[in-house]
mmCIF file of C-alpha atoms in Angstrom:
data_model
loop_
_atom_site.group_PDB
_atom_site.id
_atom_site.type_symbol
_atom_site.label_atom_id
_atom_site.label_comp_id
_atom_site.label_asym_id
_atom_site.label_seq_id
_atom_site.Cartn_x
_atom_site.Cartn_y
_atom_site.Cartn_z
ATOM 1 C CA MET A 63 217.380 99.246 231.622
ATOM 2 C CA ASP A 64 216.746 101.173 228.259
ATOM 3 C CA ALA A 65 213.831 103.743 227.905
ATOM 4 C CA GLU A 66 212.245 100.945 225.373
ATOM 5 C CA ASN A 67 212.241 98.336 227.816
ATOM 6 C CA ARG A 68 210.861 100.403 230.596
ATOM 7 C CA ILE A 69 207.682 101.372 228.484
ATOM 8 C CA HIS A 70 206.790 97.905 227.592
ATOM 9 C CA ILE A 71 207.227 97.136 231.214
ATOM 10 C CA ALA A 72 204.689 99.883 231.912
ATOM 11 C CA VAL A 73 202.591 99.313 229.168
ATOM 12 C CA ASN A 74 202.238 95.435 230.080
ATOM 13 C CA ALA A 75 201.477 96.234 233.756
ATOM 14 C CA ALA A 76 198.809 98.689 232.623
ATOM 15 C CA VAL A 77 197.034 95.941 230.526
ATOM 16 C CA LEU A 78 197.195 93.506 233.398
ATOM 17 C CA LYS A 79 195.324 95.924 235.421
ATOM 18 C CA LEU A 80 192.582 96.976 232.797
ATOM 19 C CA LEU A 81 192.128 93.261 231.501
ATOM 20 C CA ARG A 82 191.739 92.282 235.137
ATOM 21 C CA PRO A 83 187.779 93.802 235.369
ATOM 22 C CA LEU A 84 187.469 93.218 231.933
ATOM 23 C CA CYS A 85 188.139 89.144 232.358
ATOM 24 C CA ARG A 86 186.040 89.283 235.632
ATOM 25 C CA LEU A 87 183.198 90.507 233.352
ATOM 26 C CA LEU A 88 184.362 87.922 230.347
ATOM 27 C CA LEU A 89 184.276 84.555 233.260
ATOM 28 C CA ARG A 90 180.661 86.035 234.858
ATOM 29 C CA HIS A 91 179.386 85.963 230.862
ATOM 30 C CA HIS A 92 180.376 82.581 230.241
ATOM 31 C CA VAL A 93 183.077 83.762 227.246
ATOM 32 C CA PRO A 94 185.898 81.127 227.083
ATOM 33 C CA PHE A 95 189.862 82.486 226.650
ATOM 34 C CA ALA A 96 189.390 81.091 223.144
ATOM 35 C CA ALA A 97 186.617 83.296 222.033
ATOM 36 C CA PHE A 98 188.520 86.614 223.831
ATOM 37 C CA GLU A 99 191.678 85.425 221.857
ATOM 38 C CA GLU A 100 189.695 85.468 218.528
ATOM 39 C CA LEU A 101 188.369 88.746 219.147
ATOM 40 C CA ALA A 102 191.858 90.620 219.957
ATOM 41 C CA LYS A 103 193.352 88.794 216.995
ATOM 42 C CA HIS A 104 190.726 90.279 214.610
ATOM 43 C CA THR A 105 190.908 93.729 216.567
ATOM 44 C CA TYR A 106 194.753 93.748 216.069
ATOM 45 C CA VAL A 107 194.411 93.362 212.081
ATOM 46 C CA GLN A 108 191.534 95.744 211.993
ATOM 47 C CA VAL A 109 193.832 98.727 214.083
ATOM 48 C CA ALA A 110 196.749 97.565 211.912
ATOM 49 C CA LEU A 111 195.284 98.030 208.934
ATOM 50 C CA ASP A 112 192.955 100.940 209.702
ATOM 51 C CA ASP A 113 195.264 103.186 211.758
ATOM 52 C CA PHE A 114 198.811 102.292 210.847
ATOM 53 C CA GLY A 115 199.424 102.428 207.556
ATOM 54 C CA ILE A 116 201.829 104.199 205.619
ATOM 55 C CA PRO A 117 201.219 107.475 203.976
ATOM 56 C CA GLY A 118 200.631 106.955 200.292
ATOM 57 C CA LYS A 119 200.286 103.280 200.202
ATOM 58 C CA LYS A 120 197.182 100.969 200.258
ATOM 59 C CA PRO A 121 197.317 98.666 203.603
ATOM 60 C CA THR A 122 198.791 95.110 202.913
ATOM 61 C CA LEU A 123 198.007 92.034 204.799
ATOM 62 C CA SER A 124 202.030 91.428 204.748
ATOM 63 C CA ARG A 125 202.426 94.472 206.875
ATOM 64 C CA ALA A 126 199.338 93.630 209.105
ATOM 65 C CA SER A 127 201.377 90.648 209.647
ATOM 66 C CA ILE A 128 204.204 92.361 210.733
ATOM 67 C CA LEU A 129 202.836 94.621 213.042
ATOM 68 C CA THR A 130 200.467 91.985 215.127
ATOM 69 C CA GLY A 131 202.911 89.428 214.936
ATOM 70 C CA LEU A 132 200.630 87.166 213.371
ATOM 71 C CA THR A 133 200.873 84.709 210.306
ATOM 72 C CA ARG A 134 199.943 86.123 207.234
ATOM 73 C CA LYS A 135 197.480 83.342 206.555
ATOM 74 C CA ASP A 136 196.145 84.110 210.199
ATOM 75 C CA VAL A 137 195.563 87.803 208.570
ATOM 76 C CA GLN A 138 194.356 86.824 205.357
ATOM 77 C CA ARG A 139 191.843 84.390 207.473
ATOM 78 C CA LEU A 140 190.815 87.085 209.766
ATOM 79 C CA VAL A 141 189.875 89.795 207.154
ATOM 80 C CA ALA A 142 188.281 87.572 205.108
ATOM 81 C CA ASP A 143 185.555 86.613 207.830
ATOM 82 C CA THR A 144 182.737 88.698 208.806
ATOM 83 C CA ALA A 145 183.582 90.898 211.272
ATOM 84 C CA PRO A 146 182.147 90.079 214.942
ATOM 85 C CA GLU A 147 178.727 91.722 215.093
ATOM 86 C CA ARG A 148 178.240 94.699 216.907
ATOM 87 C CA ALA A 149 175.879 94.157 219.686
ATOM 88 C CA ALA A 150 172.037 95.293 218.630
ATOM 89 C CA SER A 151 171.959 97.272 221.889
ATOM 90 C CA ASP A 152 175.105 99.853 220.451
ATOM 91 C CA GLU A 153 172.470 100.869 217.484
ATOM 92 C CA GLY A 154 169.307 100.920 220.337
ATOM 93 C CA TYR A 155 171.515 102.886 222.458
ATOM 94 C CA ASN A 156 172.212 105.732 219.922
ATOM 95 C CA ARG A 157 168.826 106.041 218.465
ATOM 96 C CA ALA A 158 166.916 105.948 222.119
ATOM 97 C CA ALA A 159 169.742 108.525 223.120
ATOM 98 C CA ARG A 160 169.038 110.705 220.582
ATOM 99 C CA VAL A 161 165.575 110.686 221.196
ATOM 100 C CA LEU A 162 165.642 111.799 224.561
ATOM 101 C CA THR A 163 168.300 114.475 223.733
ATOM 102 C CA GLY A 164 166.014 115.864 220.982
ATOM 103 C CA TRP A 165 163.165 115.819 223.666
ATOM 104 C CA ALA A 166 165.469 117.585 226.104
ATOM 105 C CA ARG A 167 166.734 120.029 223.577
ATOM 106 C CA ASP A 168 164.389 121.158 221.163
ATOM 107 C CA ALA A 169 162.314 123.894 221.834
ATOM 108 C CA GLU A 170 159.309 122.693 218.953
ATOM 109 C CA PHE A 171 159.212 119.859 222.077
ATOM 110 C CA HIS A 172 158.903 122.217 225.095
ATOM 111 C CA ASP A 173 156.058 124.726 226.285
ATOM 112 C CA ASP A 174 157.071 128.374 227.047
ATOM 113 C CA LYS A 175 159.005 128.093 229.861
ATOM 114 C CA GLY A 176 161.550 125.886 227.998
ATOM 115 C CA THR A 177 160.365 122.862 229.975
ATOM 116 C CA PRO A 178 159.839 119.632 227.737
ATOM 117 C CA LEU A 179 156.039 118.965 227.105
ATOM 118 C CA ALA A 180 153.978 116.017 227.596
ATOM 119 C CA LEU A 181 153.684 114.526 223.922
ATOM 120 C CA ASP A 182 150.862 112.487 222.363
ATOM 121 C CA PRO A 183 152.044 109.275 221.651
ATOM 122 C CA LEU A 184 150.975 108.920 217.989
ATOM 123 C CA GLU A 185 149.000 112.173 216.820
ATOM 124 C CA GLY A 186 150.127 115.972 216.439
ATOM 125 C CA SER A 187 152.682 117.795 215.293
ATOM 126 C CA GLN A 188 154.556 117.592 218.739
ATOM 127 C CA SER A 189 153.653 114.024 219.315
ATOM 128 C CA PHE A 190 156.071 111.271 220.232
ATOM 129 C CA ALA A 191 155.795 109.976 216.753
ATOM 130 C CA VAL A 192 157.136 113.204 215.604
ATOM 131 C CA LEU A 193 159.940 113.196 217.748
ATOM 132 C CA VAL A 194 161.250 109.525 216.987
ATOM 133 C CA ARG A 195 160.554 110.463 213.373
ATOM 134 C CA ARG A 196 163.083 113.367 213.479
ATOM 135 C CA TYR A 197 165.970 111.652 215.936
ATOM 136 C CA SER A 198 165.688 108.253 215.420
ATOM 137 C CA GLY A 199 165.400 107.845 211.434
ATOM 138 C CA ASP A 200 162.750 104.886 210.361
ATOM 139 C CA MET A 201 162.797 103.169 213.801
ATOM 140 C CA PRO A 202 159.106 102.414 214.640
ATOM 141 C CA ALA A 203 158.090 104.849 217.173
ATOM 142 C CA ARG A 204 156.290 102.472 219.290
ATOM 143 C CA ALA A 205 159.487 100.151 219.620
ATOM 144 C CA VAL A 206 161.207 102.972 220.903
ATOM 145 C CA LEU A 207 158.710 104.085 223.329
ATOM 146 C CA ASP A 208 158.566 100.672 224.612
ATOM 147 C CA GLU A 209 162.481 100.607 225.279
ATOM 148 C CA LEU A 210 162.074 104.299 226.798
ATOM 149 C CA LEU A 211 159.521 102.997 229.396
ATOM 150 C CA ARG A 212 161.119 99.988 230.007
ATOM 151 C CA VAL A 213 164.291 102.055 231.187
ATOM 152 C CA GLY A 214 162.226 104.500 233.000
ATOM 153 C CA SER A 215 163.486 107.413 231.134
ATOM 154 C CA VAL A 216 159.493 108.151 229.723
ATOM 155 C CA ARG A 217 156.474 107.697 231.938
ATOM 156 C CA GLN A 218 153.020 107.502 230.319
ATOM 157 C CA ARG A 219 150.223 109.100 232.346
ATOM 158 C CA ASP A 220 146.742 108.721 233.175
ATOM 159 C CA ASP A 221 145.757 110.456 230.399
ATOM 160 C CA GLN A 222 148.392 108.521 227.928
ATOM 161 C CA LYS A 223 150.207 111.348 227.414
ATOM 162 C CA LEU A 224 154.305 110.998 227.803
ATOM 163 C CA GLU A 225 156.409 112.670 230.139
ATOM 164 C CA LEU A 226 159.836 112.679 229.948
ATOM 165 C CA VAL A 227 161.414 111.572 232.884
ATOM 166 C CA THR A 228 164.936 111.716 232.622
ATOM 167 C CA SER A 229 167.752 112.807 229.403
ATOM 168 C CA GLY A 230 169.750 110.444 229.949
ATOM 169 C CA TYR A 231 169.505 107.004 228.711
ATOM 170 C CA VAL A 232 170.662 104.251 231.315
ATOM 171 C CA PRO A 233 169.271 101.051 231.395
ATOM 172 C CA ARG A 234 167.903 99.757 234.692
ATOM 173 C CA SER A 235 167.573 96.380 233.079
ATOM 174 C CA GLY A 236 168.978 94.257 230.499
ATOM 175 C CA GLU A 237 172.244 93.214 230.537
ATOM 176 C CA THR A 238 172.868 93.542 226.485
ATOM 177 C CA GLU A 239 172.439 97.337 226.853
ATOM 178 C CA LYS A 240 174.448 98.197 229.407
ATOM 179 C CA LEU A 241 177.427 95.652 228.063
ATOM 180 C CA GLY A 242 176.775 98.297 224.791
ATOM 181 C CA ILE A 243 177.421 101.334 226.581
ATOM 182 C CA LEU A 244 180.470 99.331 228.488
ATOM 183 C CA GLY A 245 182.041 99.055 224.931
ATOM 184 C CA SER A 246 181.460 102.983 224.071
ATOM 185 C CA ASP A 247 182.475 104.834 227.246
ATOM 186 C CA VAL A 248 185.721 102.668 228.087
ATOM 187 C CA ALA A 249 186.675 102.943 224.521
ATOM 188 C CA ASP A 250 186.259 106.963 224.903
ATOM 189 C CA LEU A 251 188.276 107.076 227.992
ATOM 190 C CA ILE A 252 191.345 104.625 226.738
ATOM 191 C CA SER A 253 191.166 106.802 223.236
ATOM 192 C CA THR A 254 191.336 110.118 225.618
ATOM 193 C CA ILE A 255 194.690 107.886 227.353
ATOM 194 C CA ASP A 256 196.009 107.152 224.251
ATOM 195 C CA HIS A 257 195.839 110.786 222.993
ATOM 196 C CA ASN A 258 197.301 112.428 225.830
ATOM 197 C CA LEU A 259 200.409 109.979 225.747
ATOM 198 C CA GLN A 260 201.154 111.068 222.130
ATOM 199 C CA HIS A 261 199.907 114.962 222.587
ATOM 200 C CA ALA A 262 199.536 116.021 225.794
ATOM 201 C CA ASP A 263 202.279 118.701 225.468
ATOM 202 C CA THR A 264 200.749 120.429 222.430
ATOM 203 C CA ASP A 265 197.399 119.243 222.364
ATOM 204 C CA PRO A 266 196.274 118.150 225.936
ATOM 205 C CA ARG A 267 192.240 116.419 226.489
ATOM 206 C CA PHE A 268 191.076 116.774 230.335
ATOM 207 C CA GLN A 269 191.634 113.573 232.262
ATOM 208 C CA ARG A 270 191.590 113.768 235.987
ATOM 209 C CA LYS A 271 190.293 112.293 239.092
ATOM 210 C CA VAL A 272 189.992 112.553 242.765
ATOM 211 C CA MET A 273 190.736 109.644 245.056
ATOM 212 C CA TYR A 274 191.396 108.973 248.819
ATOM 213 C CA THR A 275 192.753 105.887 249.985
ATOM 214 C CA ASP A 276 191.755 104.466 253.838
ATOM 215 C CA TYR A 277 188.124 106.260 253.557
ATOM 216 C CA PRO A 278 185.813 105.366 256.125
ATOM 217 C CA ALA A 279 183.158 103.130 254.448
ATOM 218 C CA SER A 280 180.184 105.059 256.745
ATOM 219 C CA GLU A 281 180.868 108.338 254.876
ATOM 220 C CA LEU A 282 180.301 106.711 251.319
ATOM 221 C CA PRO A 283 176.665 106.907 251.305
ATOM 222 C CA ALA A 284 177.397 110.697 251.487
ATOM 223 C CA PHE A 285 179.776 110.979 249.293
ATOM 224 C CA ARG A 286 177.860 108.689 246.779
ATOM 225 C CA LYS A 287 175.054 111.209 246.981
ATOM 226 C CA LEU A 288 176.750 114.575 246.529
ATOM 227 C CA SER A 289 179.163 113.260 243.533
ATOM 228 C CA SER A 290 175.882 112.002 241.969
ATOM 229 C CA ALA A 291 174.010 115.493 242.438
ATOM 230 C CA GLN A 292 176.874 117.552 241.349
ATOM 231 C CA ALA A 293 178.030 115.435 238.470
ATOM 232 C CA GLN A 294 174.790 115.250 237.229
ATOM 233 C CA GLU A 295 174.443 119.427 237.226
ATOM 234 C CA LEU A 296 177.936 119.859 235.792
ATOM 235 C CA LEU A 297 177.181 117.466 233.063
ATOM 236 C CA GLU A 298 173.602 118.938 232.119
ATOM 237 C CA LYS A 299 175.691 122.548 232.193
ATOM 238 C CA PHE A 300 177.819 121.318 229.743
ATOM 239 C CA ASP A 301 175.166 119.774 227.425
ATOM 240 C CA ARG A 302 173.273 123.687 227.494
ATOM 241 C CA TRP A 303 176.658 125.093 226.308
ATOM 242 C CA LEU A 304 176.974 122.060 223.455
ATOM 243 C CA ALA A 305 173.181 122.774 222.333
ATOM 244 C CA VAL A 306 173.687 126.425 221.848
ATOM 245 C CA HIS A 307 176.773 126.230 219.869
ATOM 246 C CA GLU A 308 176.018 123.052 218.182
ATOM 247 C CA LYS A 309 172.974 125.572 216.710
ATOM 248 C CA SER A 310 175.099 128.755 216.027
ATOM 249 C CA ASP A 311 178.357 127.593 214.614
ATOM 250 C CA LYS A 312 176.995 125.216 211.932
ATOM 251 C CA THR A 313 176.528 128.058 209.337
ATOM 252 C CA ASP A 314 180.209 129.261 210.690
ATOM 253 C CA HIS A 315 182.029 126.313 209.905
ATOM 254 C CA SER A 316 180.003 124.331 207.427
ATOM 255 C CA SER A 317 183.206 123.302 205.580
ATOM 256 C CA GLN A 318 184.594 121.550 208.545
ATOM 257 C CA PRO A 319 183.754 117.678 209.235
ATOM 258 C CA ALA A 320 181.574 117.076 212.089
ATOM 259 C CA MET A 321 182.811 115.848 215.727
ATOM 260 C CA ARG A 322 181.707 113.860 218.264
ATOM 261 C CA VAL A 323 182.429 115.059 221.413
ATOM 262 C CA GLY A 324 181.545 114.997 224.945
ATOM 263 C CA MET A 325 182.687 114.514 228.624
ATOM 264 C CA GLY A 326 182.124 111.499 230.952
ATOM 265 C CA ILE A 327 182.357 111.327 234.602
ATOM 266 C CA TYR A 328 182.572 108.235 236.594
ATOM 267 C CA TYR A 329 182.472 107.042 240.265
ATOM 268 C CA PHE A 330 184.782 104.040 241.634
ATOM 269 C CA GLU A 331 185.244 102.494 245.206
ATOM 270 C CA GLU A 332 186.657 98.947 246.384
ATOM 271 C CA PRO A 333 187.669 97.588 249.496
ATOM 272 C CA MET A 334 191.508 98.514 250.666
ATOM 273 C CA VAL A 335 191.772 94.917 251.713
ATOM 274 C CA PRO A 336 193.316 92.507 248.982
ATOM 275 C CA ALA A 337 191.375 89.575 248.317
ATOM 276 C CA HIS A 338 193.457 86.187 248.922
ATOM 277 C CA ARG A 339 193.815 84.071 246.060
ATOM 278 C CA LYS A 340 192.395 81.245 246.460
ATOM 279 C CA GLU A 341 194.562 77.745 246.547
ATOM 280 C CA ASP A 342 193.702 74.712 244.432
#
């Protein structure tokens, strides 16, 4: 078997493995295969046109057809159709996260010790409304507040002032918001793996995990607690470093493009006993 065939087999095996949890999620939310197929076709065409063009030449439908294996008529239909709508939660997630991050980092909304202040909802130079205008544009402050109260990131005291509970936006309820985070975070991980497949020798990106098999289930609660606490501490350390350098380095590198950067940590567990396939 030559190297190219081995790579194709490895890619197919990897795709089958990552599709399994995805298909589980799709079936749980009653998404039929035909709908998934249409989304896959649309994405294939979009990526072919955006990321696999020939330098110096305009992307063409014919090239997209060759790369994707779809007919030119199908490619033309997909390009002409309105793109699948991005979940409203994606924009809501980004706006809510920016407000929380600004509250946690911006010294104007801190006390003398650097602790985030309790804010008046609507009035004053250090009010929640001012915070929203600074970090969420034209989004109504009331709508942002309702969302952050709902997910538990903000608490309203008896005196009506608002307290920051956590600088992380993780919805406690509402699958729409959680699905928006799924798309964003999993896409980042796959992009990192893809980058390392191409540039691991010259420009590697950190991608590691620790895993034990045959681990006693009775010890899981202790590890969940330990991993959660230490991972949060590490992420907050990274956040403080990025916040400092974001401000100090902007003037020095004003001619360079702005970049999105971050570090993700995730926890997993599953039974070692394989699930038996059900017979019809």
